[in-house]
mmCIF file of C-alpha atoms and ligand atoms in Angstrom:
data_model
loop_
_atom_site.group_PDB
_atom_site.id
_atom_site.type_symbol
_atom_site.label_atom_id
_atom_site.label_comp_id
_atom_site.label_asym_id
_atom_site.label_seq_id
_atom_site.Cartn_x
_atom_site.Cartn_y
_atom_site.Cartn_z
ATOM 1 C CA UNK A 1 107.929 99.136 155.335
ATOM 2 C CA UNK A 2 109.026 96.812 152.758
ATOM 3 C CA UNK A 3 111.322 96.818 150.328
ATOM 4 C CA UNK A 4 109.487 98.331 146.967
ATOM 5 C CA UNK A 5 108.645 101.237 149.164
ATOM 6 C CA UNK A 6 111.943 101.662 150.765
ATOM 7 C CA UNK A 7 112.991 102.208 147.350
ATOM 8 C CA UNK A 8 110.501 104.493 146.167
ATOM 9 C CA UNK A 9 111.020 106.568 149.178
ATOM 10 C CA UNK A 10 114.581 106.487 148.818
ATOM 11 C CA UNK A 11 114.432 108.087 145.002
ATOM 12 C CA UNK A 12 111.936 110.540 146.509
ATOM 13 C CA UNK A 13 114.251 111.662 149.211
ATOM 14 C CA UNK A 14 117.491 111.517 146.117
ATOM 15 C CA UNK A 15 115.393 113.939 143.480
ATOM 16 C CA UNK A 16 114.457 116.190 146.097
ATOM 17 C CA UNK A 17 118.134 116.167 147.555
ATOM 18 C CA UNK A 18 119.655 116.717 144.067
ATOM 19 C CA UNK A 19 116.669 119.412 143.141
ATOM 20 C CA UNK A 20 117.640 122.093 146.178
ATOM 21 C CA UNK A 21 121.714 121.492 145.831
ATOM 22 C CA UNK A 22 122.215 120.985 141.804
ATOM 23 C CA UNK A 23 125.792 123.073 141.760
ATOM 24 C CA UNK A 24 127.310 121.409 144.801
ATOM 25 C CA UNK A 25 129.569 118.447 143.982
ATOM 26 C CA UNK A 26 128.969 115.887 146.575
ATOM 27 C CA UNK A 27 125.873 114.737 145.462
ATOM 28 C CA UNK A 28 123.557 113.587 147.613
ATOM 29 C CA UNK A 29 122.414 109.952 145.731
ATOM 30 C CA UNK A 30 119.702 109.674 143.492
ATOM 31 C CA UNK A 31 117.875 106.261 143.111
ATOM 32 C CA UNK A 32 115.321 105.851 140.662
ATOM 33 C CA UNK A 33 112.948 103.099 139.469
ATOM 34 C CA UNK A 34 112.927 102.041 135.537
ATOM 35 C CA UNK A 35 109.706 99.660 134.611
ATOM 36 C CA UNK A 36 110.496 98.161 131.225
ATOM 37 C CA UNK A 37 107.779 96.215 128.566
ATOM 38 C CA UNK A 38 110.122 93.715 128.241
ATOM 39 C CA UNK A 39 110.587 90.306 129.685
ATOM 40 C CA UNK A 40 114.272 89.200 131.182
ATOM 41 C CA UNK A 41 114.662 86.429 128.929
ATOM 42 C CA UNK A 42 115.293 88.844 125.921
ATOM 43 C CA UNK A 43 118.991 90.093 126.634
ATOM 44 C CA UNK A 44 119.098 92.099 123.806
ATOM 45 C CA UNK A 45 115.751 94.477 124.346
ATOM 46 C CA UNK A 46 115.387 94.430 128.022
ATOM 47 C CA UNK A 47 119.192 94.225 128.262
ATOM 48 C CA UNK A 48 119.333 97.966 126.607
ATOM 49 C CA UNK A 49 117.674 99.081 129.896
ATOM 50 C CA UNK A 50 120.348 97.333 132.238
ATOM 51 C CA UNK A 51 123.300 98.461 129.838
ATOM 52 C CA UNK A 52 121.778 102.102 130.314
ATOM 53 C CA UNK A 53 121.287 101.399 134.502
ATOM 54 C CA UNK A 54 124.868 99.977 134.520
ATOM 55 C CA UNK A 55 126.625 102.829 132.718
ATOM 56 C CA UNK A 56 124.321 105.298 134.624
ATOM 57 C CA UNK A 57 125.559 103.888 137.748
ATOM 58 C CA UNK A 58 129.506 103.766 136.787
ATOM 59 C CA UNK A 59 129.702 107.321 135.246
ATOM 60 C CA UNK A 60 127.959 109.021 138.498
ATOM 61 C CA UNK A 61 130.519 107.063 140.897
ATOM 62 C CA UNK A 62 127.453 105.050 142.134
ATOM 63 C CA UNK A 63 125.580 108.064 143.460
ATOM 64 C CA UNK A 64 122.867 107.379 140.555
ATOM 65 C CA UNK A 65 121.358 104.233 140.935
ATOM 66 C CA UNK A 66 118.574 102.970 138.642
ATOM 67 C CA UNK A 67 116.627 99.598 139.439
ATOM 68 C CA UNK A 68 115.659 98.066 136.422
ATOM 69 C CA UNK A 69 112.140 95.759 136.682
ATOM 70 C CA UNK A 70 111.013 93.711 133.921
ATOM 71 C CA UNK A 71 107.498 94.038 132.143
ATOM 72 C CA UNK A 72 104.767 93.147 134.584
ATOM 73 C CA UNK A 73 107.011 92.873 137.974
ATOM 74 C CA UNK A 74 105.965 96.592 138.992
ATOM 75 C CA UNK A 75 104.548 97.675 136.125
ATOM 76 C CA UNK A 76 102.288 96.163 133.285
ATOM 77 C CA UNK A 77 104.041 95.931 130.183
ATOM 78 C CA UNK A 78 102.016 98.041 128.466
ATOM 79 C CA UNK A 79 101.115 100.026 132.030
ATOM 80 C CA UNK A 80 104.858 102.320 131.697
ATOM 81 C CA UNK A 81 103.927 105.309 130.464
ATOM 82 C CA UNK A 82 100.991 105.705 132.705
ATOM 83 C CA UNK A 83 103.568 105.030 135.410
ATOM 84 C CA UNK A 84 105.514 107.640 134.569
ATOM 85 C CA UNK A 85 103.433 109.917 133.389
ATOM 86 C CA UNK A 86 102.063 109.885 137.521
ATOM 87 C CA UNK A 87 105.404 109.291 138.507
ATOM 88 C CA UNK A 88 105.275 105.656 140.004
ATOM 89 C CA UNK A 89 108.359 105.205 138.243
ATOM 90 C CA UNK A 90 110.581 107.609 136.681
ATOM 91 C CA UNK A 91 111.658 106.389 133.708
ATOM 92 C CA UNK A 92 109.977 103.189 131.428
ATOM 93 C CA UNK A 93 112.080 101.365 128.557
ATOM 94 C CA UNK A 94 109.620 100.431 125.840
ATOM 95 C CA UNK A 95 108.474 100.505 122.206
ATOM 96 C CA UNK A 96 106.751 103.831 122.079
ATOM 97 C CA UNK A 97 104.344 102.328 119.404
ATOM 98 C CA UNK A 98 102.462 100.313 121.904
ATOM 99 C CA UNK A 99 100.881 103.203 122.677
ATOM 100 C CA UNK A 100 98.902 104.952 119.370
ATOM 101 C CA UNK A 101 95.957 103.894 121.501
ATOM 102 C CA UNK A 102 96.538 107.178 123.149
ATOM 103 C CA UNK A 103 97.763 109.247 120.426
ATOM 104 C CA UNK A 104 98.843 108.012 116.585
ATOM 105 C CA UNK A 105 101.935 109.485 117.065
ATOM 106 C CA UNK A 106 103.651 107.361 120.019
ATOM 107 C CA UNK A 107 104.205 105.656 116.412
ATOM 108 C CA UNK A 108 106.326 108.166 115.063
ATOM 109 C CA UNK A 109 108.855 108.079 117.437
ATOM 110 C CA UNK A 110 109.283 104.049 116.767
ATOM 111 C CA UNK A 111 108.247 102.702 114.095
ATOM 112 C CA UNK A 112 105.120 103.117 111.006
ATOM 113 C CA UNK A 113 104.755 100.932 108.552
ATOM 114 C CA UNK A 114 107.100 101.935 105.224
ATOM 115 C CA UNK A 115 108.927 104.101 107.705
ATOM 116 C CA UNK A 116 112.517 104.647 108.651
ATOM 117 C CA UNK A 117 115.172 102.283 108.647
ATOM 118 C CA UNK A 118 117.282 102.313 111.782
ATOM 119 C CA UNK A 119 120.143 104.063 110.159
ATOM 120 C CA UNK A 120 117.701 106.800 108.912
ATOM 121 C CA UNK A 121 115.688 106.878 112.387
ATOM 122 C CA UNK A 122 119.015 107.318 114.505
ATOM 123 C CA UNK A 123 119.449 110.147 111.520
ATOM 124 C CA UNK A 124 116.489 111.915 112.091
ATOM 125 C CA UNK A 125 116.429 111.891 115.966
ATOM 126 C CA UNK A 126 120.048 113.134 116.469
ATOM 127 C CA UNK A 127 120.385 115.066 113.069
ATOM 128 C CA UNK A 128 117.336 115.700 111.811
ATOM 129 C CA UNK A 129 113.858 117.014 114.028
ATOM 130 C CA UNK A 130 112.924 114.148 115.074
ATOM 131 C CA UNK A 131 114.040 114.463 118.894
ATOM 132 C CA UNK A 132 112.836 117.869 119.051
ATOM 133 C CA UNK A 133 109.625 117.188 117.701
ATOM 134 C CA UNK A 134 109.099 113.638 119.748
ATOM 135 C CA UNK A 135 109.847 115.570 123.233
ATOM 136 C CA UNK A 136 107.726 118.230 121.788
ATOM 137 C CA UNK A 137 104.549 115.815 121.813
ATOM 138 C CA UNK A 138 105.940 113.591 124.631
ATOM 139 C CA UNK A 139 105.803 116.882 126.979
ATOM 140 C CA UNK A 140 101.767 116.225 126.931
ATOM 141 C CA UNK A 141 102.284 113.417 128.862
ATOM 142 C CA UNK A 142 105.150 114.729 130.987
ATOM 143 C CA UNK A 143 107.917 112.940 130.348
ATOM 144 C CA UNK A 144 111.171 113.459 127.649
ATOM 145 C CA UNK A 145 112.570 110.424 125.958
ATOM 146 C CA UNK A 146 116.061 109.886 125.099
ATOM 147 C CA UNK A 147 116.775 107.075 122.299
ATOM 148 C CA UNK A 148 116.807 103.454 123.728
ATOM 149 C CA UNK A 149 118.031 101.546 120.979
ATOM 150 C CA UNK A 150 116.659 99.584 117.784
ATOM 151 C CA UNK A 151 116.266 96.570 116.458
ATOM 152 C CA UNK A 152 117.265 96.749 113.002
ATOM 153 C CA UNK A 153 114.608 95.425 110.012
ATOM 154 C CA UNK A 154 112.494 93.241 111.926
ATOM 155 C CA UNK A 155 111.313 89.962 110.022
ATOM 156 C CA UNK A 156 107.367 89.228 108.953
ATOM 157 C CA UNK A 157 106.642 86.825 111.800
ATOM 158 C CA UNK A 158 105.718 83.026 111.857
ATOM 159 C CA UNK A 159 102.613 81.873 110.340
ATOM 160 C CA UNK A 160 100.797 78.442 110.396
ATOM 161 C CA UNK A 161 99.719 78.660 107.039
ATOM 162 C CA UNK A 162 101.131 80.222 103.983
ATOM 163 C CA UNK A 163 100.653 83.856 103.175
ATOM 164 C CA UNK A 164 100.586 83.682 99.135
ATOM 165 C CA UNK A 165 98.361 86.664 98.160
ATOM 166 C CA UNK A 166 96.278 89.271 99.741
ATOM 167 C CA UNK A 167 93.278 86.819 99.912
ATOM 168 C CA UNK A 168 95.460 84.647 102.425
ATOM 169 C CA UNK A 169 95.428 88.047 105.210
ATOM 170 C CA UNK A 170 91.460 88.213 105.195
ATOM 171 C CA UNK A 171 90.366 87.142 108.702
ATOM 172 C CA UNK A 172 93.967 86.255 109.821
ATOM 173 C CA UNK A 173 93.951 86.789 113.090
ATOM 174 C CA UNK A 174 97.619 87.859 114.153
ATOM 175 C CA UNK A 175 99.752 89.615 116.566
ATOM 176 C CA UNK A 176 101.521 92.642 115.961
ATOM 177 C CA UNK A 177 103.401 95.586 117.358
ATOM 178 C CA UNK A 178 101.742 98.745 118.012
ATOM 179 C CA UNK A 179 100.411 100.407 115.013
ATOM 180 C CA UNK A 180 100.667 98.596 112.018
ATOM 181 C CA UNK A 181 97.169 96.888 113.287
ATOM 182 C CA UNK A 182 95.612 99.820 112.109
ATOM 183 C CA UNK A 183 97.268 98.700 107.987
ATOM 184 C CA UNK A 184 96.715 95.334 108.654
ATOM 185 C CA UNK A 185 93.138 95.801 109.667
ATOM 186 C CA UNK A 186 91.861 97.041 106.711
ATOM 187 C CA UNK A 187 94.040 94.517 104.786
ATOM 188 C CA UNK A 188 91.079 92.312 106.468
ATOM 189 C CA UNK A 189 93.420 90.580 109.214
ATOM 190 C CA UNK A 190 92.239 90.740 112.878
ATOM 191 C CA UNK A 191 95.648 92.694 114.528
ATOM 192 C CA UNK A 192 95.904 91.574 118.335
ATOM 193 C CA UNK A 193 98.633 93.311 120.901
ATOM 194 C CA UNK A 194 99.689 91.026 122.728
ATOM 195 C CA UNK A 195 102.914 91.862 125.276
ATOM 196 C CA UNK A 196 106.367 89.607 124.030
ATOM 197 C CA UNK A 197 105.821 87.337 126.876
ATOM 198 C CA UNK A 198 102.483 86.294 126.271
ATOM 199 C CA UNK A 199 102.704 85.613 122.270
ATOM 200 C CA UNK A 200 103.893 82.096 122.455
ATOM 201 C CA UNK A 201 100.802 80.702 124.417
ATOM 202 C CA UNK A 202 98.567 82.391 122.334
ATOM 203 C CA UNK A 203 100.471 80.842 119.163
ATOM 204 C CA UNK A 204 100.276 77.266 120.575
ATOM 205 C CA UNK A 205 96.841 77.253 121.872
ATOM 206 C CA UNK A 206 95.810 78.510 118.200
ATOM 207 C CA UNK A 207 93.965 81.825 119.906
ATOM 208 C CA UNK A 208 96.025 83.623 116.754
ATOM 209 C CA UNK A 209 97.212 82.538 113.336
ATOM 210 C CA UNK A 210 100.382 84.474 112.880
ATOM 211 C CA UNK A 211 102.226 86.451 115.240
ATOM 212 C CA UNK A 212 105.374 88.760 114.512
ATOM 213 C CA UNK A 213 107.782 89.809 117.382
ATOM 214 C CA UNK A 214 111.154 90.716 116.379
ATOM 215 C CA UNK A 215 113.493 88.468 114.477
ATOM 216 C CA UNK A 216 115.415 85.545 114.628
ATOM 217 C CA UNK A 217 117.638 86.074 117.751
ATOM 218 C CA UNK A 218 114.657 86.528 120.022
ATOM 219 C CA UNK A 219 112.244 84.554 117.704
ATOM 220 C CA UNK A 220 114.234 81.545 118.356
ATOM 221 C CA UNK A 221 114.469 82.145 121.812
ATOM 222 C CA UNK A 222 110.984 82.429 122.306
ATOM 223 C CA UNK A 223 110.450 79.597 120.508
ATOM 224 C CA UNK A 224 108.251 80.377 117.486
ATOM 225 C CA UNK A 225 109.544 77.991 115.185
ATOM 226 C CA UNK A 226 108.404 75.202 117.339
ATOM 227 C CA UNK A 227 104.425 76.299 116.909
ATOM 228 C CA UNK A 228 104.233 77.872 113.454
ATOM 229 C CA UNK A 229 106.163 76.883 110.570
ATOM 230 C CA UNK A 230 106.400 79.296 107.899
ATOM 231 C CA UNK A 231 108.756 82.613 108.423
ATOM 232 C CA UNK A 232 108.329 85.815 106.504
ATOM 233 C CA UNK A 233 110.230 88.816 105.300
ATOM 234 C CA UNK A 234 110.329 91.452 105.396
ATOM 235 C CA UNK A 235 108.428 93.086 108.891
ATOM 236 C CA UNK A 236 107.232 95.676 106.813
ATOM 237 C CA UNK A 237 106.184 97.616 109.383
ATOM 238 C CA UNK A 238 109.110 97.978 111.189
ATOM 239 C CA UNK A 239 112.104 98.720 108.941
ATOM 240 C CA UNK A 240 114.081 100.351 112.256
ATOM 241 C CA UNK A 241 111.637 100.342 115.497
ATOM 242 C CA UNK A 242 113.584 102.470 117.849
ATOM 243 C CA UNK A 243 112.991 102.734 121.781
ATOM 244 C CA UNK A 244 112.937 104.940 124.013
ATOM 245 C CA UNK A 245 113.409 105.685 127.269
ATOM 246 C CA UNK A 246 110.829 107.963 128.785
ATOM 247 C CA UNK A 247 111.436 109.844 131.952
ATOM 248 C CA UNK A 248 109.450 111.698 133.746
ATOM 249 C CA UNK A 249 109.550 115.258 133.727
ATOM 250 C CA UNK A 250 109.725 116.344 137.069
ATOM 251 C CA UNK A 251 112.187 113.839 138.123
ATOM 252 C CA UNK A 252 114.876 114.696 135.093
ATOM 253 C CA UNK A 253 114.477 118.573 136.181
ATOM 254 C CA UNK A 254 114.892 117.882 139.571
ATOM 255 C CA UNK A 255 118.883 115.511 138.559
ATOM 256 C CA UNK A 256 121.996 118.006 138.182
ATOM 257 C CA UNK A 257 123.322 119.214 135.235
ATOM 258 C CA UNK A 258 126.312 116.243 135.969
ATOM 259 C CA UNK A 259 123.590 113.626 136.037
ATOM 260 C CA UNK A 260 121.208 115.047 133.042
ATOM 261 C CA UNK A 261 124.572 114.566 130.693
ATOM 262 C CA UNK A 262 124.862 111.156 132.746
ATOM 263 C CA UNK A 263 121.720 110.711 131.367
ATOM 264 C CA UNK A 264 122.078 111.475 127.691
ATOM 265 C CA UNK A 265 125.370 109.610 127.355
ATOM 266 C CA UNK A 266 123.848 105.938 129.186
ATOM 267 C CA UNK A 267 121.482 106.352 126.541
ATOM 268 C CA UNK A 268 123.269 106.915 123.280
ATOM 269 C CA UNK A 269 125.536 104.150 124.640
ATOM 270 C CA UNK A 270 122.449 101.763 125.112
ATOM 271 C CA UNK A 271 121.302 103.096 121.696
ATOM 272 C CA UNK A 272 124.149 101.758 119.801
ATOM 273 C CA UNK A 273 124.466 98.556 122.137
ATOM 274 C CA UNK A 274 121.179 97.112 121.194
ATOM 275 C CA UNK A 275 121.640 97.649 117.253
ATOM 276 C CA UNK A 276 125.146 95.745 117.469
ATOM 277 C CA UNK A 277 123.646 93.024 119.860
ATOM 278 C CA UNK A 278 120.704 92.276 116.966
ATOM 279 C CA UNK A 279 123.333 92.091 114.429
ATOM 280 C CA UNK A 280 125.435 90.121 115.685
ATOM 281 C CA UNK A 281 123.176 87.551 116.698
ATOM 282 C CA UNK A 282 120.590 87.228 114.597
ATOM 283 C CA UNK A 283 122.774 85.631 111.599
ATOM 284 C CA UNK A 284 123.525 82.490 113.887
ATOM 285 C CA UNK A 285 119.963 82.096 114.823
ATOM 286 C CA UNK A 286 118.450 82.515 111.547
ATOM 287 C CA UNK A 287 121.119 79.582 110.572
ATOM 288 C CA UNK A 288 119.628 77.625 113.944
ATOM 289 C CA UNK A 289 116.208 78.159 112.808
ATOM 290 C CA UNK A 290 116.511 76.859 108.961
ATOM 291 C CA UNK A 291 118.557 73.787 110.309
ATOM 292 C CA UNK A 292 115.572 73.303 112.607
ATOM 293 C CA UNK A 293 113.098 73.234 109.201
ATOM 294 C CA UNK A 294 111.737 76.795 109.505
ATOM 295 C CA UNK A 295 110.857 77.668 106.172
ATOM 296 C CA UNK A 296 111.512 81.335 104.988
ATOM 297 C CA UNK A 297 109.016 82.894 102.851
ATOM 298 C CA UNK A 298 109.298 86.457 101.092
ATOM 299 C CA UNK A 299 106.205 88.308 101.305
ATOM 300 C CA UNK A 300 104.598 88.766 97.750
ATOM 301 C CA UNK A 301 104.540 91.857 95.680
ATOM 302 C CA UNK A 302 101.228 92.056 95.727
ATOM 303 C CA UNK A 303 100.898 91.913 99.239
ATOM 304 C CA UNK A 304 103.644 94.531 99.734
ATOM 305 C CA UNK A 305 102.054 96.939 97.062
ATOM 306 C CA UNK A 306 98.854 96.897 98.933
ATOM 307 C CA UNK A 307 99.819 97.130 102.255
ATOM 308 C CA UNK A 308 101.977 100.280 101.064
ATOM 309 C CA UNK A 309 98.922 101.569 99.582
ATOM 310 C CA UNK A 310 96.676 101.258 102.758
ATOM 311 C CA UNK A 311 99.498 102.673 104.491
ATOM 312 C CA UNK A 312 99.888 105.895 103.013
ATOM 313 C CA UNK A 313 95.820 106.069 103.302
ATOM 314 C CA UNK A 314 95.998 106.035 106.424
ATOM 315 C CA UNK A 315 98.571 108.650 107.227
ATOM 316 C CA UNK A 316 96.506 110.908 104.869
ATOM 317 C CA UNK A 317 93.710 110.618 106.862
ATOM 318 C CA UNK A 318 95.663 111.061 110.460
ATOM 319 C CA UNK A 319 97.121 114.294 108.376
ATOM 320 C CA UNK A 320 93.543 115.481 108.476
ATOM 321 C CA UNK A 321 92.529 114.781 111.671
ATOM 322 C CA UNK A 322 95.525 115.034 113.841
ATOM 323 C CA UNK A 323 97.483 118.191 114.287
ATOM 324 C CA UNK A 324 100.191 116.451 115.854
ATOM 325 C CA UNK A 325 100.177 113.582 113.666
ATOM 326 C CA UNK A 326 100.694 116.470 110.598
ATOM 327 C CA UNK A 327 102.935 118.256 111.870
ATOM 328 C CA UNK A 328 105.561 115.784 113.011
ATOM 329 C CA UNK A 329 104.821 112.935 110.167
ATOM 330 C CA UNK A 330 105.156 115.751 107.243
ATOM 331 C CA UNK A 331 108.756 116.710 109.110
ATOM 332 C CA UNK A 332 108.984 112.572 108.647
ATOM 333 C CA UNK A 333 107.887 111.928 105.408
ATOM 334 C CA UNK A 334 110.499 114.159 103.837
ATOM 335 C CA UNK A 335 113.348 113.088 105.837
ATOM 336 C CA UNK A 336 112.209 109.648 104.813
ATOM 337 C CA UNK A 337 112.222 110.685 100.983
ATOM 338 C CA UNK A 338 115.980 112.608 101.006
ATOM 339 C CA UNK A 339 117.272 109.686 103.017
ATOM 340 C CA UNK A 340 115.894 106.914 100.489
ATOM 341 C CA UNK A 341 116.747 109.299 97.369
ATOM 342 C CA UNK A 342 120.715 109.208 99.375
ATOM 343 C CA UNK A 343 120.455 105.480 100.453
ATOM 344 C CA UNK A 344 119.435 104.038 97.017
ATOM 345 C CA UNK A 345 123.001 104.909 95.660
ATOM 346 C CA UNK A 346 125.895 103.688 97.428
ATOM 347 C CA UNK A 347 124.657 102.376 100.425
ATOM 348 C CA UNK A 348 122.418 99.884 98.494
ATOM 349 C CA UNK A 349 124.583 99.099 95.867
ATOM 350 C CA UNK A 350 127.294 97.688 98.142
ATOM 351 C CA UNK A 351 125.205 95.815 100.508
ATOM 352 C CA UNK A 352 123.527 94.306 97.138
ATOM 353 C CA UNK A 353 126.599 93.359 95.765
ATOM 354 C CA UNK A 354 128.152 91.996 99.095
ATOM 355 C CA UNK A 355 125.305 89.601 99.971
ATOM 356 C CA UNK A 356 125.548 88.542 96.256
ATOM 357 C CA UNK A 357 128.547 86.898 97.374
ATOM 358 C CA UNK A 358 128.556 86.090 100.547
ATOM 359 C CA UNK A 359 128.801 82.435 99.707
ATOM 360 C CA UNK A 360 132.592 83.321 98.492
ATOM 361 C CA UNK A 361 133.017 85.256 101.502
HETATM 362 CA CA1 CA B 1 107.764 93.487 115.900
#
């Protein structure tokens, strides 16, 4: 037997052991499998999963054990929630937006273009319906997802040539995140999903024009800058992408009440670990990247007005043709609107006035 199936055997044996003797104290252990979409080089994203495993581990005493694989080792990146939905794994760390393929809505509980920014969409999940109504949907595919972190604003991505009007995105063929392909399509672009580890090839060998990923922390690392040398703001399609960590079903029911709270805590800790981690870093490498000659470019107006406009087509027409999609995006959409109508006041105000003068600072 080798090793993978050692382990796989092992986490059988653990949910089973914790599922018939939940109230008894000495826990039998419980060793589980987490497949993330992520490659190891990005600390930040993938490093969210090992934060969770790590804290997991430390607040059960070591009887809860979580392996955590990177994108493709056991797993394709974009593979996970298959995996857990059949219970390969039990629990993925990923972007739920990779997968609208199988519903729209996988959107929702990450990012849509215009949506909510990561403030808002940590409001909504925890405050607002937005957990509810994401494990609500997610229960189709048998599995609940706990909040995984976010990135913050994401930036535009890196472009060979510049972006100066709307005629500039006809036939640009680009990659993006999840989703937003569906806005940038009809903008006339060609969207490719690509997973993070693959983007860079595809940028040098000129397969794709323009290709977004995060921002500049991982942009840098990924190198970017050194294929494609205009950098735009903002990601409009991803003003707070959250993740999630999806677990299957079966194997949460089967954990004790101790290890279900284990569970909830490792991931509101991870949550707030990966949002700290972006902003911390990012300011240094955005400096790195503009001493290196990346040149930042603002998206136009009239690029932004009309990619808002296709946007909200497009949720119209999901509205109509996707009970799911209604339901849980009109739930959204308001929280969106009170939160902006709350945000515009103080909250923007002092940031504008701060980074007016952060020269001085
Ligand atoms: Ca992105």
């Amino acid at each position: 037997m080798d090793r993978r199936s050692l382990i796989k055997n092992a986490g059988i044996a653990g949910v089973l052991a914790a599922g018939v003797a939940p109230a008894v104290h000495a826990q039998a252990a419980v060793r589980w499998r987490l497949s993330s979409s992520f490659p190891k080089a990005l600390d930040t994203i993938f490093g969210a999963a090992e934060v969770f495993a790590k804290n997991v581990k430390a607040m059960s005493g070591g009887k809860f054990e979580i392996s955590v694989h990177a994108g493709g080792e056991i797993t394709p990146p974009f593979g996970v929630v298959d995996a857990v939905q059949q219970g390969s794994v039990e629990m993925a760390h990923t972007a739920p937006y990779y997968f609208f393929g199988k519903n729209e809505c996988f959107a929702l509980g990450c990012a849509i273009p215009f949506g909510l920014n990561s403030r808002q969409m940590t409001a909504w999940t925890y405050e607002g319906n937005g957990l509810k109504l994401m494990r609500e949907f997610y229960a189709k595919y048998g599995m609940i997802s706990f909040p995984g972190g976010n990135t913050g604003a994401q930036m535009g991505g890196w472009y060979r040539k510049e972006i100066k009007s709307m005629k500039d995105m006809k036939g640009l063929k680009m990659r993006i995140g999840g989703f937003a392909g569906r806005v940038l399509e009809r903008m006339g672009a060609v969207p490719q999903n690509i997973p993070g580890g693959e983007i860079y090839t595809a940028l040098e060998k000129g397969t794709i024009d323009a290709a977004e990923w995060v921002g500049p922390y991982d942009d840098l690392k990924l190198g970017f800058n050194k294929v494609a040398p205009f950098y735009y703001y903002p990601g409009w399609w991803e003003g707070g992408p959250q993740l999630d960590f999806f677990i299957n079903q079966k194997a949460y029911d089967a954990l004790s009440a101790e290890n279900k709270a284990i569970v909830e805590a490792a991931s509101a800790v991870a949550h707030v670990d990966m949002q700290a981690k972006y902003d911390a870093r990012n300011p240094g490498a955005l400096k790195e990247l503009v001493g290196k000659g990346t040149k930042l470019r603002p998206f136009s107006n009239d690029v932004l007005a009309a990619a808002f406009k296709t946007s909200n087509e497009v949720y119209a027409e999901l509205s109509a043709k996707n009970e799911d999609w209604k339901k849980i995006y009109a739930d959204y959409s308001k929280f969106r609107k009170d939160a902006n109508l709350w945000f515009q006041f103080t909250e923007a105000k002092f940031d504008s006035f701060m980074q007016s003068q952060q020269k001085s600072l």
